[in-house]
Amino acid sequence: MVETTISVIKADIGSLAGHVIVPDFLLELARKRLREAVDKKIIKDFYVTHAGDDLELIMTHDKGEDNEDVHQLAWDTFIEGAELGRKKKIYAAGQDILADTFSGNVKGQGPGSAEMTIEERKSEPFAIFMADKTEPGAFNLPLFRMFADPFCTAGLVIDPNFHDGFRFIVQDIKKEVPCYVDMACPEEMYDLLALIGSTGRYTIKKIYRRDGMVAAAVSTDKLHQIAGKYIGKDDPVAIIRAHSGLPAMGEVLEAFTLPHLVSGWMRGSHIGPLMPVALKDSRCTRFDGPPRVIGLGFQISNGELLGPIDFFEDVAFDSTRQRAMEAVDYLRRHGPFMPHRLHDLDMEYTTLPSVLSKCETRFTEEEIVPEKK
Ligand code: F6R
Ligand code: MG
Ligand code: MG
């Protein structure tokens, strides 16, 4: 049995005309560096793309998760890209590079990563979802629907191979030291929902079938926690395996038909619908959004990638996008009011507290009545 690791490592190292899109020269640079890494046998195969302003490095190799050579490759590519970006004065060049030197792993250094080591099945279809202008908890709802909701995934009822359900590894991302809990579905479903409904705190990190087969992996890196201030949203990625004893690809994709509300969007400070889009529409424009997700499908064979197919480049998602834009029109009319704008507690790492601190000094215990003139 061939063991392959899929590593998706991503960073916003600068973008074109604001926080909109990764410029071609960065995609080309990344492709060049990863091609060289294939020749040097650091990785087996790769695909470079972007989700809005995030550069996405999809890599396969046989070195396992958290491998220093693979992480170094991603780090060096981001550093070189950021330098080039600074020279060309693209916007926010080097944004997600928060450490001065590489410490052996990109975790805690700015870039986000999702990794999964699989024993390749006879045929190995999988999807990678990459979102822009939102946070890792944005995947909680669709992941729950894929792996625990029989109204989305018929196989939970019909297919004896996963009728027993799945185990969800949930991370408390507010803790400084990563903390995890393991919840089994269906029996602990209500406890699981009690946690993952709080999308800003509890994030699904991995999902396993009851026999231990890994089915999903998500990036859970928090930029503001590393930097201590607002840098940008922690635009997440997820790797999902499908079929032959796992949810079918159509069940995986069905989970994205509701453009559910997520936090992020303009200045990482607003609630908006997560809109599934084709790669050609992966550019956050209106009010820096709405938050978007792309989905690419691959087959893997001895570490080699076949594909991708652009899942959301399909008329079947037109009505979802239409509904998302109706929600956008409705929400935008609330302007700076909650709940369109996030709750104060969630604004802690934005620039709002500095504005509010000026107002605070003007409060008095006496109610003020302006003098009549
Ligand atoms: C959201 C995001 C953007 C920026 C906004 C302001 O994650 O990156 O919405 O927050 O465009 O950008 P600055 O502060 O760079 O002018
Ligand atoms: Mg950006
Ligand atoms: Mg982004």
PDB file of N, CA, C and O and ligand atoms in Angstrom, residues 12 15 18-20 53 91-92 95 132-134 230-235 264-270 284 287-289 351, ligand 1:
ATOM      1  N   ASP A  12      -1.016  34.585   2.341  1.00  0.00           N
ATOM      2  CA  ASP A  12      -1.254  35.833   1.613  1.00  0.00           C
ATOM      3  C   ASP A  12       0.057  36.588   1.675  1.00  0.00           C
ATOM      4  O   ASP A  12       0.452  37.086   2.740  1.00  0.00           O
ATOM      5  N   SER A  15      -1.001  41.064  -2.939  1.00  0.00           N
ATOM      6  CA  SER A  15      -2.023  40.878  -3.974  1.00  0.00           C
ATOM      7  C   SER A  15      -2.168  42.124  -4.833  1.00  0.00           C
ATOM      8  O   SER A  15      -1.559  43.169  -4.591  1.00  0.00           O
ATOM      9  N   GLY A  18      -5.224  45.956  -4.241  1.00  0.00           N
ATOM     10  CA  GLY A  18      -5.833  45.745  -2.919  1.00  0.00           C
ATOM     11  C   GLY A  18      -5.747  44.272  -2.567  1.00  0.00           C
ATOM     12  O   GLY A  18      -4.890  43.545  -3.075  1.00  0.00           O
ATOM     13  N   HIS A  19      -6.668  43.816  -1.703  1.00  0.00           N
ATOM     14  CA  HIS A  19      -6.622  42.420  -1.224  1.00  0.00           C
ATOM     15  C   HIS A  19      -7.420  41.502  -2.147  1.00  0.00           C
ATOM     16  O   HIS A  19      -8.244  40.720  -1.690  1.00  0.00           O
ATOM     17  N   VAL A  20      -7.228  41.638  -3.466  1.00  0.00           N
ATOM     18  CA  VAL A  20      -8.159  40.974  -4.381  1.00  0.00           C
ATOM     19  C   VAL A  20      -7.635  39.650  -4.946  1.00  0.00           C
ATOM     20  O   VAL A  20      -8.256  38.609  -4.765  1.00  0.00           O
ATOM     21  N   ASP A  53      -6.743  36.447  -2.560  1.00  0.00           N
ATOM     22  CA  ASP A  53      -5.386  36.963  -2.349  1.00  0.00           C
ATOM     23  C   ASP A  53      -4.458  35.960  -1.654  1.00  0.00           C
ATOM     24  O   ASP A  53      -3.372  36.337  -1.199  1.00  0.00           O
ATOM     25  N   TYR A  91       0.145  44.994  -3.266  1.00  0.00           N
ATOM     26  CA  TYR A  91      -0.457  45.396  -2.000  1.00  0.00           C
ATOM     27  C   TYR A  91      -0.210  44.360  -0.893  1.00  0.00           C
ATOM     28  O   TYR A  91      -0.357  43.163  -1.104  1.00  0.00           O
ATOM     29  N   ALA A  92       0.132  44.866   0.289  1.00  0.00           N
ATOM     30  CA  ALA A  92       0.359  44.036   1.481  1.00  0.00           C
ATOM     31  C   ALA A  92       1.355  42.907   1.218  1.00  0.00           C
ATOM     32  O   ALA A  92       1.143  41.767   1.659  1.00  0.00           O
ATOM     33  N   GLN A  95       2.372  39.938   3.739  1.00  0.00           N
ATOM     34  CA  GLN A  95       1.390  40.064   4.826  1.00  0.00           C
ATOM     35  C   GLN A  95       1.420  38.936   5.873  1.00  0.00           C
ATOM     36  O   GLN A  95       1.453  39.186   7.065  1.00  0.00           O
ATOM     37  N   ASP A 132     -11.534  32.389   0.988  1.00  0.00           N
ATOM     38  CA  ASP A 132     -10.916  33.706   1.175  1.00  0.00           C
ATOM     39  C   ASP A 132     -11.877  34.611   1.927  1.00  0.00           C
ATOM     40  O   ASP A 132     -13.094  34.520   1.754  1.00  0.00           O
ATOM     41  N   LYS A 133     -11.313  35.494   2.790  1.00  0.00           N
ATOM     42  CA  LYS A 133     -12.058  36.467   3.595  1.00  0.00           C
ATOM     43  C   LYS A 133     -12.964  35.803   4.628  1.00  0.00           C
ATOM     44  O   LYS A 133     -14.083  36.249   4.883  1.00  0.00           O
ATOM     45  N   THR A 134     -12.435  34.740   5.221  1.00  0.00           N
ATOM     46  CA  THR A 134     -13.159  34.132   6.340  1.00  0.00           C
ATOM     47  C   THR A 134     -12.176  33.382   7.237  1.00  0.00           C
ATOM     48  O   THR A 134     -10.964  33.579   7.116  1.00  0.00           O
ATOM     49  N   TYR A 230      -4.619  42.520  14.438  1.00  0.00           N
ATOM     50  CA  TYR A 230      -5.285  42.098  13.205  1.00  0.00           C
ATOM     51  C   TYR A 230      -4.333  42.201  12.020  1.00  0.00           C
ATOM     52  O   TYR A 230      -3.724  43.226  11.781  1.00  0.00           O
ATOM     53  N   ILE A 231      -4.191  41.086  11.290  1.00  0.00           N
ATOM     54  CA  ILE A 231      -3.306  41.056  10.126  1.00  0.00           C
ATOM     55  C   ILE A 231      -4.148  40.834   8.872  1.00  0.00           C
ATOM     56  O   ILE A 231      -3.949  41.432   7.840  1.00  0.00           O
ATOM     57  N   GLY A 232      -5.093  39.951   8.989  1.00  0.00           N
ATOM     58  CA  GLY A 232      -5.935  39.537   7.876  1.00  0.00           C
ATOM     59  C   GLY A 232      -6.656  38.319   8.402  1.00  0.00           C
ATOM     60  O   GLY A 232      -6.305  37.816   9.476  1.00  0.00           O
ATOM     61  N   LYS A 233      -7.671  37.858   7.695  1.00  0.00           N
ATOM     62  CA  LYS A 233      -8.374  36.675   8.186  1.00  0.00           C
ATOM     63  C   LYS A 233      -7.525  35.438   7.939  1.00  0.00           C
ATOM     64  O   LYS A 233      -6.626  35.447   7.097  1.00  0.00           O
ATOM     65  N   ASP A 234      -7.846  34.371   8.671  1.00  0.00           N
ATOM     66  CA  ASP A 234      -7.048  33.150   8.584  1.00  0.00           C
ATOM     67  C   ASP A 234      -7.671  32.253   7.534  1.00  0.00           C
ATOM     68  O   ASP A 234      -8.103  31.142   7.817  1.00  0.00           O
ATOM     69  N   ASP A 235      -7.756  32.792   6.326  1.00  0.00           N
ATOM     70  CA  ASP A 235      -8.450  32.118   5.236  1.00  0.00           C
ATOM     71  C   ASP A 235      -8.070  30.632   5.168  1.00  0.00           C
ATOM     72  O   ASP A 235      -6.906  30.308   4.924  1.00  0.00           O
ATOM     73  N   GLY A 264     -15.773  37.385   8.722  1.00  0.00           N
ATOM     74  CA  GLY A 264     -14.638  37.748   7.881  1.00  0.00           C
ATOM     75  C   GLY A 264     -15.003  38.981   7.086  1.00  0.00           C
ATOM     76  O   GLY A 264     -15.244  40.047   7.638  1.00  0.00           O
ATOM     77  N   TRP A 265     -15.041  38.792   5.763  1.00  0.00           N
ATOM     78  CA  TRP A 265     -15.468  39.829   4.825  1.00  0.00           C
ATOM     79  C   TRP A 265     -14.665  41.117   5.044  1.00  0.00           C
ATOM     80  O   TRP A 265     -13.473  41.060   5.350  1.00  0.00           O
ATOM     81  N   MET A 266     -15.288  42.287   4.885  1.00  0.00           N
ATOM     82  CA  MET A 266     -14.548  43.548   4.979  1.00  0.00           C
ATOM     83  C   MET A 266     -13.849  43.695   6.337  1.00  0.00           C
ATOM     84  O   MET A 266     -14.483  43.600   7.378  1.00  0.00           O
ATOM     85  N   ARG A 267     -12.540  43.916   6.303  1.00  0.00           N
ATOM     86  CA  ARG A 267     -11.706  44.146   7.481  1.00  0.00           C
ATOM     87  C   ARG A 267     -11.821  43.030   8.522  1.00  0.00           C
ATOM     88  O   ARG A 267     -11.580  43.249   9.709  1.00  0.00           O
ATOM     89  N   GLY A 268     -12.216  41.838   8.055  1.00  0.00           N
ATOM     90  CA  GLY A 268     -12.366  40.701   8.975  1.00  0.00           C
ATOM     91  C   GLY A 268     -13.374  40.993  10.063  1.00  0.00           C
ATOM     92  O   GLY A 268     -13.349  40.375  11.127  1.00  0.00           O
ATOM     93  N   SER A 269     -14.305  41.903   9.809  1.00  0.00           N
ATOM     94  CA  SER A 269     -15.161  42.421  10.885  1.00  0.00           C
ATOM     95  C   SER A 269     -16.651  42.247  10.609  1.00  0.00           C
ATOM     96  O   SER A 269     -17.460  42.856  11.300  1.00  0.00           O
ATOM     97  N   HIS A 270     -16.999  41.464   9.619  1.00  0.00           N
ATOM     98  CA  HIS A 270     -18.408  41.367   9.233  1.00  0.00           C
ATOM     99  C   HIS A 270     -18.865  39.931   9.020  1.00  0.00           C
ATOM    100  O   HIS A 270     -18.059  39.048   8.758  1.00  0.00           O
ATOM    101  N   CYS A 284     -12.297  38.562  -4.365  1.00  0.00           N
ATOM    102  CA  CYS A 284     -13.260  39.219  -3.475  1.00  0.00           C
ATOM    103  C   CYS A 284     -13.341  40.692  -3.841  1.00  0.00           C
ATOM    104  O   CYS A 284     -12.362  41.426  -3.701  1.00  0.00           O
ATOM    105  N   PHE A 287     -17.424  44.938  -1.324  1.00  0.00           N
ATOM    106  CA  PHE A 287     -17.163  45.092   0.103  1.00  0.00           C
ATOM    107  C   PHE A 287     -16.090  44.069   0.529  1.00  0.00           C
ATOM    108  O   PHE A 287     -16.182  43.442   1.572  1.00  0.00           O
ATOM    109  N   ASP A 288     -15.088  43.898  -0.351  1.00  0.00           N
ATOM    110  CA  ASP A 288     -14.029  42.888  -0.167  1.00  0.00           C
ATOM    111  C   ASP A 288     -14.613  41.484  -0.040  1.00  0.00           C
ATOM    112  O   ASP A 288     -14.088  40.653   0.727  1.00  0.00           O
ATOM    113  N   GLY A 289     -15.646  41.209  -0.746  1.00  0.00           N
ATOM    114  CA  GLY A 289     -16.230  39.883  -0.610  1.00  0.00           C
ATOM    115  C   GLY A 289     -17.231  39.605  -1.701  1.00  0.00           C
ATOM    116  O   GLY A 289     -17.052  40.087  -2.812  1.00  0.00           O
ATOM    117  N   THR A 351      -9.090  47.122  14.267  1.00  0.00           N
ATOM    118  CA  THR A 351      -8.674  48.486  14.606  1.00  0.00           C
ATOM    119  C   THR A 351      -9.753  49.229  15.397  1.00  0.00           C
ATOM    120  O   THR A 351      -9.535  50.365  15.820  1.00  0.00           O
TER     121      THR A 351
HETATM  122  C1  F6R B   1     -10.024  41.097   5.019  1.00  0.00           C
HETATM  123  C2  F6R B   1      -9.087  41.961   4.306  1.00  0.00           C
HETATM  124  C3  F6R B   1      -9.595  43.255   3.788  1.00  0.00           C
HETATM  125  C4  F6R B   1      -8.885  44.419   4.467  1.00  0.00           C
HETATM  126  C5  F6R B   1      -9.428  45.770   3.970  1.00  0.00           C
HETATM  127  C6  F6R B   1      -8.646  46.937   4.511  1.00  0.00           C
HETATM  128  O1  F6R B   1      -9.377  39.950   5.477  1.00  0.00           O
HETATM  129  O2  F6R B   1      -7.945  41.647   4.141  1.00  0.00           O
HETATM  130  O3  F6R B   1     -10.988  43.370   3.894  1.00  0.00           O
HETATM  131  O4  F6R B   1      -9.036  44.329   5.853  1.00  0.00           O
HETATM  132  O5  F6R B   1      -9.386  45.825   2.554  1.00  0.00           O
HETATM  133  O6  F6R B   1      -7.331  46.789   4.113  1.00  0.00           O
HETATM  134  P1  F6R B   1      -6.144  47.744   4.598  1.00  0.00           P
HETATM  135  O7  F6R B   1      -6.248  47.857   6.100  1.00  0.00           O
HETATM  136  O8  F6R B   1      -4.920  47.048   4.125  1.00  0.00           O
HETATM  137  O9  F6R B   1      -6.377  49.082   3.924  1.00  0.00           O
END
